[in-house]
Short mmCIF file of N, CA and C in Angstrom, two decimals:
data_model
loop_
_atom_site.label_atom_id
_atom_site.label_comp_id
_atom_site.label_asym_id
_atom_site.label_seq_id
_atom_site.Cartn_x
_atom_site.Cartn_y
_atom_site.Cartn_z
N UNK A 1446 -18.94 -4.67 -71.95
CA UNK A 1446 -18.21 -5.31 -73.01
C UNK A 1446 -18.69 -4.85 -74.37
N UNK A 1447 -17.83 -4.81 -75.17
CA UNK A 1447 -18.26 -4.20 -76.66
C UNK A 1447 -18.92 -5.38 -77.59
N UNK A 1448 -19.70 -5.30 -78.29
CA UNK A 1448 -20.47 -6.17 -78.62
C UNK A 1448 -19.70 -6.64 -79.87
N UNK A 1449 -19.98 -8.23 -80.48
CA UNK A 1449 -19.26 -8.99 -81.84
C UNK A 1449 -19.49 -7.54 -83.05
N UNK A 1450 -18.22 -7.28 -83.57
CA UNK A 1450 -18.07 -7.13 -84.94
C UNK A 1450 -18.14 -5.29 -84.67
N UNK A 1451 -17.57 -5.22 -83.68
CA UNK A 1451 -17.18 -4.03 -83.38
C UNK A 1451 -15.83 -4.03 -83.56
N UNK A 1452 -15.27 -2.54 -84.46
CA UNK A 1452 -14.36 -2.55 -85.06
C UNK A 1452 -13.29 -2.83 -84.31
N UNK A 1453 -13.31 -1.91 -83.53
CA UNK A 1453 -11.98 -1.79 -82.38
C UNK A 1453 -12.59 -1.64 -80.72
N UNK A 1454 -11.98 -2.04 -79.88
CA UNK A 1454 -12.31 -2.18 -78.47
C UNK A 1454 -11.00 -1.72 -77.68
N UNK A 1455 -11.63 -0.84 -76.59
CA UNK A 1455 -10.49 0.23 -75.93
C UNK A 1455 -10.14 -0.46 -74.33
N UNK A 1456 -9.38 -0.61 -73.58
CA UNK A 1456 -8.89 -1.05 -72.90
C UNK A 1456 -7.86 0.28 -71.75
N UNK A 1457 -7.74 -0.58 -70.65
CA UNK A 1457 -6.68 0.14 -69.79
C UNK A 1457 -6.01 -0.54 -69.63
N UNK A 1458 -4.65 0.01 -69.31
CA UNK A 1458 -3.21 -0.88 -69.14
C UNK A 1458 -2.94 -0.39 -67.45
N UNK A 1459 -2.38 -1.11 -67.13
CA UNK A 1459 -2.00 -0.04 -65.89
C UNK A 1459 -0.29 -1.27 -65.07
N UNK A 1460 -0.11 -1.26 -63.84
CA UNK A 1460 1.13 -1.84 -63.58
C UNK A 1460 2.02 -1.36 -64.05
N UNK A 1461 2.40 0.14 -64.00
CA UNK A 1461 3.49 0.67 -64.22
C UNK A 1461 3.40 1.07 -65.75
N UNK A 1462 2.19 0.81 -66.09
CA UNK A 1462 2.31 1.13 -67.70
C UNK A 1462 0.84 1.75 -67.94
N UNK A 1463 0.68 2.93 -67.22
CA UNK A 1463 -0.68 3.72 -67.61
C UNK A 1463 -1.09 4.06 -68.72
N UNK A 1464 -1.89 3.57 -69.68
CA UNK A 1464 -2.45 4.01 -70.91
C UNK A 1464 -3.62 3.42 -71.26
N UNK A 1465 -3.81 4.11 -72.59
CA UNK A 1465 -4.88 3.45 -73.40
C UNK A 1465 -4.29 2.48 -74.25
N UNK A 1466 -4.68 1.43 -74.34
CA UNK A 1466 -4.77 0.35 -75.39
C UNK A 1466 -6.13 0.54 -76.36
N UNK A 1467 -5.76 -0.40 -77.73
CA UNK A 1467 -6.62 -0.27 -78.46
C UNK A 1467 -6.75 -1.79 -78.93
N UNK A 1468 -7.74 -2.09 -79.00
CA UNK A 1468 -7.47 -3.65 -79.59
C UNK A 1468 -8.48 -4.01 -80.99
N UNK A 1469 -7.68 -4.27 -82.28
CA UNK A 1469 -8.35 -3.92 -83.38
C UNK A 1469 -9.25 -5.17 -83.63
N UNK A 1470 -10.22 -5.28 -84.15
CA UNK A 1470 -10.74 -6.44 -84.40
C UNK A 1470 -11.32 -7.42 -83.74
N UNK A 1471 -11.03 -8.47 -83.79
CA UNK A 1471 -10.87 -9.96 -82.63
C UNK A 1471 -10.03 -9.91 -81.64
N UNK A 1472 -9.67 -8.98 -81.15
CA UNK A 1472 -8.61 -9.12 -80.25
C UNK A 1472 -7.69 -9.65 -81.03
N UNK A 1473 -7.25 -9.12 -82.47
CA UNK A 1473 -6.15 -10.02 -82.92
C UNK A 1473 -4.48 -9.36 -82.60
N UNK A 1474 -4.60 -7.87 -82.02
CA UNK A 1474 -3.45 -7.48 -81.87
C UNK A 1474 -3.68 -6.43 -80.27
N UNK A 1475 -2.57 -6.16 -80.01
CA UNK A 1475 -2.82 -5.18 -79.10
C UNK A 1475 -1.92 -3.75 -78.74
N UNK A 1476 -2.61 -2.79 -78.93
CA UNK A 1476 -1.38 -1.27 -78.89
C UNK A 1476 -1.41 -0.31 -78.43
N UNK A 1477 -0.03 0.44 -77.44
CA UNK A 1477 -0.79 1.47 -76.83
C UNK A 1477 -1.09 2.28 -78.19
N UNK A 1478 -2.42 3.47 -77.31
CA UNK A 1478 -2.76 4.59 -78.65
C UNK A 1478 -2.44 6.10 -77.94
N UNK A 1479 -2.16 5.81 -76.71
CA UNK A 1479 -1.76 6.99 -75.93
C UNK A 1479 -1.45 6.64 -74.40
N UNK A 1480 -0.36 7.44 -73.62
CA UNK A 1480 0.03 7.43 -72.34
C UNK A 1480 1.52 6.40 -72.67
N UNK A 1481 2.17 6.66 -71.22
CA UNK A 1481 3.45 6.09 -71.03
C UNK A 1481 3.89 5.74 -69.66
N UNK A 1482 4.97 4.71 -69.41
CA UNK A 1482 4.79 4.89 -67.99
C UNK A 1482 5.10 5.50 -67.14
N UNK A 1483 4.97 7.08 -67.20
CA UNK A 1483 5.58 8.12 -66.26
C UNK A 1483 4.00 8.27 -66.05
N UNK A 1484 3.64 8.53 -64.44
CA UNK A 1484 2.36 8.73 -64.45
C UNK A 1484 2.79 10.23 -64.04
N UNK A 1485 1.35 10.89 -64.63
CA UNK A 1485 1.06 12.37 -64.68
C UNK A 1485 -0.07 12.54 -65.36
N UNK A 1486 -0.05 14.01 -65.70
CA UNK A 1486 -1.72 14.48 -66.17
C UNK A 1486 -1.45 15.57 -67.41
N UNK A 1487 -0.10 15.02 -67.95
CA UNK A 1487 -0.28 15.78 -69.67
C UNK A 1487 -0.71 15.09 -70.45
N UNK A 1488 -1.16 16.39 -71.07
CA UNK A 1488 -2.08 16.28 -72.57
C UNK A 1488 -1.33 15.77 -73.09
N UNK A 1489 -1.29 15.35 -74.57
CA UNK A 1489 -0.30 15.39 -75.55
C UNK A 1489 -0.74 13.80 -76.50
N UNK A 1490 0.42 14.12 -77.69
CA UNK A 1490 0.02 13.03 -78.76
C UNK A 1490 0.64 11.88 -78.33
N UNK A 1491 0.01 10.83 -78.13
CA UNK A 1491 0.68 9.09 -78.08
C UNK A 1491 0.90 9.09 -76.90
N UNK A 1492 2.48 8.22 -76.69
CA UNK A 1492 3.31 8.43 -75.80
C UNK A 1492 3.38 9.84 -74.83
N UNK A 1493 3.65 10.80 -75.39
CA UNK A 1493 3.59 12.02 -74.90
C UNK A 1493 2.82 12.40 -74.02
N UNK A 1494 1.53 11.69 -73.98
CA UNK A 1494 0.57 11.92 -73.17
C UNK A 1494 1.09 11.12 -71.68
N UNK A 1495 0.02 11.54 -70.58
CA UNK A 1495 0.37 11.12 -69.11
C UNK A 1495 -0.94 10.64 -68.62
N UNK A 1496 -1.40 9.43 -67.63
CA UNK A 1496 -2.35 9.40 -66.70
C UNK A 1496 -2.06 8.94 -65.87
N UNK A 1497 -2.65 9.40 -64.50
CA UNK A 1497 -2.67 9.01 -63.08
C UNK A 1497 -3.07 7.73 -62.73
N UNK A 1498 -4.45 7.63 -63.31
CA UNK A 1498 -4.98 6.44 -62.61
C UNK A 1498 -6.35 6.17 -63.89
N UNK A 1499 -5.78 5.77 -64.61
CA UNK A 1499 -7.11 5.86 -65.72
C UNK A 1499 -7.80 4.56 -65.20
N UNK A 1500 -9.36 4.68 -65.23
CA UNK A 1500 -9.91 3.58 -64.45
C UNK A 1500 -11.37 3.42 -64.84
N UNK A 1501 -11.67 3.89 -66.14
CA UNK A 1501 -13.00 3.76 -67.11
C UNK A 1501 -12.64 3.90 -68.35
N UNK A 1502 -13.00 3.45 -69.40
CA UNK A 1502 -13.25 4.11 -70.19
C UNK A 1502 -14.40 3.66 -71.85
N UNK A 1503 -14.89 4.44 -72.12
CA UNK A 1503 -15.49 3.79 -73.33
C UNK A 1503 -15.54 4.79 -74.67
N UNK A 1504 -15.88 4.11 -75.48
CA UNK A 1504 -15.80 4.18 -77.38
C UNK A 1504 -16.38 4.85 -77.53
N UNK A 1505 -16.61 6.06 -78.59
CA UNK A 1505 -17.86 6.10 -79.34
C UNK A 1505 -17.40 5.57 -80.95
N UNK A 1506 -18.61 5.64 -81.35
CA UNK A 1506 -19.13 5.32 -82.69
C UNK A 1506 -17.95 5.77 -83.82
N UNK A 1507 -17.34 6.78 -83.44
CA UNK A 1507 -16.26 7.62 -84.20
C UNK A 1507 -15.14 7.43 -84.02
N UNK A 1508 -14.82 6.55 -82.71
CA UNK A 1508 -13.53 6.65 -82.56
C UNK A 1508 -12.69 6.82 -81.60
N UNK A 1509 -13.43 7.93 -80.98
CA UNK A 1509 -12.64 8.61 -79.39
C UNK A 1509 -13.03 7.92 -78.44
N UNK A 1510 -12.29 8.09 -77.65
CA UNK A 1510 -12.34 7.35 -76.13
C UNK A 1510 -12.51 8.33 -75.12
N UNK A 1511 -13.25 7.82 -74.17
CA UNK A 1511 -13.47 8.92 -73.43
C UNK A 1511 -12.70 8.36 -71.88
N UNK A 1512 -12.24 8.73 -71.35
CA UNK A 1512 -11.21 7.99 -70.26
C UNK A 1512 -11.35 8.90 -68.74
N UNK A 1513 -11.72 7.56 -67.66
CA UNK A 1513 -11.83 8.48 -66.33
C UNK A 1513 -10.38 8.43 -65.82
N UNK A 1514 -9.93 9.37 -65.23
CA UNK A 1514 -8.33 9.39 -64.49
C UNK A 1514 -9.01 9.66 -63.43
N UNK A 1515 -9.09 8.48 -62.35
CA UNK A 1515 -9.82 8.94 -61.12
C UNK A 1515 -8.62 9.38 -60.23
N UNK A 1516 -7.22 9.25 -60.16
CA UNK A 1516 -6.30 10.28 -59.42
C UNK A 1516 -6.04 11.67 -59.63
N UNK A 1517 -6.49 12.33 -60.54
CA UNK A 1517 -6.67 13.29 -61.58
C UNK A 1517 -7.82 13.59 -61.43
N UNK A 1518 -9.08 13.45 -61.38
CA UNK A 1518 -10.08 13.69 -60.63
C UNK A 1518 -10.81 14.76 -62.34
N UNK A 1519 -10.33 13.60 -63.20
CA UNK A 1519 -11.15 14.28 -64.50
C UNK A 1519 -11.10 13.62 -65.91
N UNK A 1520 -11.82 13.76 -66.73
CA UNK A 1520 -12.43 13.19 -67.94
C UNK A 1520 -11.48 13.29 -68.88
N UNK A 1521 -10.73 12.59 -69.77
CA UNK A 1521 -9.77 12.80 -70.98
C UNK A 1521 -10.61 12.04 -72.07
N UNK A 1522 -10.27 12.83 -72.84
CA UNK A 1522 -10.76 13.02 -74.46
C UNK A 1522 -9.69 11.89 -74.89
N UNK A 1523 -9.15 10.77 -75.74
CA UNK A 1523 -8.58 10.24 -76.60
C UNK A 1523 -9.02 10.04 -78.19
N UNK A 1524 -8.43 10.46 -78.70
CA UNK A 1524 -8.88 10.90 -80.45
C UNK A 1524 -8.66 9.71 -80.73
N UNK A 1525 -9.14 9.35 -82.07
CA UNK A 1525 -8.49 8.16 -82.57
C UNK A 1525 -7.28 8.11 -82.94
N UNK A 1526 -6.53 9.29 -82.90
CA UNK A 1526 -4.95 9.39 -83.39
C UNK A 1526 -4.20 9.47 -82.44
N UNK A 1527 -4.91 8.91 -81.61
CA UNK A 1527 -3.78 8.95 -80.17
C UNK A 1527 -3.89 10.49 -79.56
N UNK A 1528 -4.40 11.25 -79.92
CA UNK A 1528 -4.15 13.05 -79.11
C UNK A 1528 -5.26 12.89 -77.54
N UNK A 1529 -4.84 13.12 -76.48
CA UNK A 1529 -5.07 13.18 -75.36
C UNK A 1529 -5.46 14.16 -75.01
N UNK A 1530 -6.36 15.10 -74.86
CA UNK A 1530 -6.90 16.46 -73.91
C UNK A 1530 -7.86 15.93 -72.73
N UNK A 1531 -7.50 16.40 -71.54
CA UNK A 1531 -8.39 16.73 -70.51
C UNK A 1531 -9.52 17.61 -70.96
N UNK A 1532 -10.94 17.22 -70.66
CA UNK A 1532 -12.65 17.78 -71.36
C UNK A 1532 -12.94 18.37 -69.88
N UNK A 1533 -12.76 17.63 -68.70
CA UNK A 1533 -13.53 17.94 -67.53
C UNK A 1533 -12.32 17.76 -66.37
N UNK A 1534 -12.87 18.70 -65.68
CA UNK A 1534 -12.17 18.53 -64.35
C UNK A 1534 -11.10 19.19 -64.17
N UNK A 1535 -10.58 19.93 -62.67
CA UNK A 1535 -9.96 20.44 -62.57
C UNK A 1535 -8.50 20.45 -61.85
N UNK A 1536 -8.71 18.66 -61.78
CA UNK A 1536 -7.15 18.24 -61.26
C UNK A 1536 -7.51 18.29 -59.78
N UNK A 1537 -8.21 18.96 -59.07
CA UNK A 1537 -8.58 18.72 -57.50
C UNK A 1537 -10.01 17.95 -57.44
N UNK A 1538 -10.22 16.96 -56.43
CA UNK A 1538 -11.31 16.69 -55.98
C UNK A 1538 -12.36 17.80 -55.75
N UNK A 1539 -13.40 17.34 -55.90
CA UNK A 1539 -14.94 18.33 -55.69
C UNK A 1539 -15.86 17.88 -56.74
N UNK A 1540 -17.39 18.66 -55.81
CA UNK A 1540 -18.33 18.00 -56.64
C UNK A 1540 -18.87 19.58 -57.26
N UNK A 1541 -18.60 19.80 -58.57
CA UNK A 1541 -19.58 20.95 -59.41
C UNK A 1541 -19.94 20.75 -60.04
N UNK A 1542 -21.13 20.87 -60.88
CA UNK A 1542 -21.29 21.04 -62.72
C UNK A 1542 -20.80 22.56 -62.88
N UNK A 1543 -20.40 22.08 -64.65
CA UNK A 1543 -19.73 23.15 -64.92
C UNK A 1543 -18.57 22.44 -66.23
N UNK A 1544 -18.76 22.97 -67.12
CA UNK A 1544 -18.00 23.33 -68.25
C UNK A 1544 -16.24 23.28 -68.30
N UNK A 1545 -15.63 22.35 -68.62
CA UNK A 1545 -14.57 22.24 -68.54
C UNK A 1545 -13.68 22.05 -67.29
N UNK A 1546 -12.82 22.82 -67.41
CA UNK A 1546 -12.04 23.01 -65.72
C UNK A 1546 -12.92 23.43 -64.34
N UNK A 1547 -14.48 23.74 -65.00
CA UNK A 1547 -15.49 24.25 -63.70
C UNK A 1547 -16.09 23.22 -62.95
N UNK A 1548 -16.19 22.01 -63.83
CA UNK A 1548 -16.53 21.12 -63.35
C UNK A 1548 -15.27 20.30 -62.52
N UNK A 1549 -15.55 19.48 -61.16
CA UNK A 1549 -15.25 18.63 -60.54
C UNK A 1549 -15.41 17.69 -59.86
N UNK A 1550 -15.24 16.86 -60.03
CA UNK A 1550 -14.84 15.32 -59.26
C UNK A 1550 -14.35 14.49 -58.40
N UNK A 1551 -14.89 13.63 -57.55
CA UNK A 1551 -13.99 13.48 -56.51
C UNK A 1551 -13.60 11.75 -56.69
N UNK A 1552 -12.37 11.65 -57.53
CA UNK A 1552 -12.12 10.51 -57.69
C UNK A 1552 -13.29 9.42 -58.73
N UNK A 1553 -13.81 9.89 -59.98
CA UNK A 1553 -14.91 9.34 -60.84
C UNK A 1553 -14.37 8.09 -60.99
N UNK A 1554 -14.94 7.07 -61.17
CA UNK A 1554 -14.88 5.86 -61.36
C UNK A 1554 -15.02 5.05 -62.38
N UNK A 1555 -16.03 5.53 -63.37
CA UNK A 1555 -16.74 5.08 -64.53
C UNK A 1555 -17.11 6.18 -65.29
N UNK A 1556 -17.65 5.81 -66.61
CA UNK A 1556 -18.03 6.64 -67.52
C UNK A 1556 -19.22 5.52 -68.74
N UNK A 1557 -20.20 6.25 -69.21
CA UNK A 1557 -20.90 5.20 -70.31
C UNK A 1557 -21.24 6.51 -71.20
N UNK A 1558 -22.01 5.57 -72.43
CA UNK A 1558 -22.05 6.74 -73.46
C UNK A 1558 -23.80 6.33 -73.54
N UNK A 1559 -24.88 7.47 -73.81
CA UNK A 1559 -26.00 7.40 -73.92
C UNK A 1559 -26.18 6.23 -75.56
N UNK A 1560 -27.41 6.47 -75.61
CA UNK A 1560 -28.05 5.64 -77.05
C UNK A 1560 -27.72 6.36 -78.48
N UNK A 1561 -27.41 7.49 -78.44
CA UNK A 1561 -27.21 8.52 -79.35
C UNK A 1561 -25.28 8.85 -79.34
N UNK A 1562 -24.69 7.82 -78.47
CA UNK A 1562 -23.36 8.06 -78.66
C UNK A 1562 -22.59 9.14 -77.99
#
């Protein structure tokens, strides 16, 4: 849980409506900031964007969201402007390290951010 007097707090939607939510403040409002309900695995700005099964995700300090698509079997980037890129993973299950599309996953579950963000 994000701690009092944190600006904004990031959320998953899901039930036919896969995205990121953003919730500003106190929970005083609530909005998607990216995804729609066509599930898929495009990139793209807002709406435009697609996820499978988004099923983690957390903040940093700046803004972005970092989001697990565990049907997708990889890591998405969310900007604060809503822009969506896949960082990790290569769309198939497997276990590698490795740099971008080298790396893979078999269905990730979670995600946290170290002390340094």
């Amino acid at each position: 849980p994000a701690a009092p007097g944190d600006e904004n707090r990031a959320g998953l939607r899901g039930g036919g409506d896969d995205g990121v939510a953003v919730v500003p403040g106190a929970f005083a409002k609530v909005g998607t900031l990216a995804g729609s309900s066509r599930p898929g695995t495009r990139d793209g700005l807002g709406r435009d964007a697609e996820f499978l099964d988004p099923c983690g995700v957390v903040v940093t300090p700046a803004g972005d969201a970092f989001v697990i698509d565990a049907a997708a079997h990889t890591v998405r980037r969310v900007s604060a402007a809503g822009e969506v890129r896949t960082i990790a993973g290569g769309g198939k299950p497997g276990y590698a390290d490795g740099a971008g599309g080298a790396a893979a996953f078999s269905s990730p579950g979670g995600i946290a951010l170290g002390p340094d963000g």
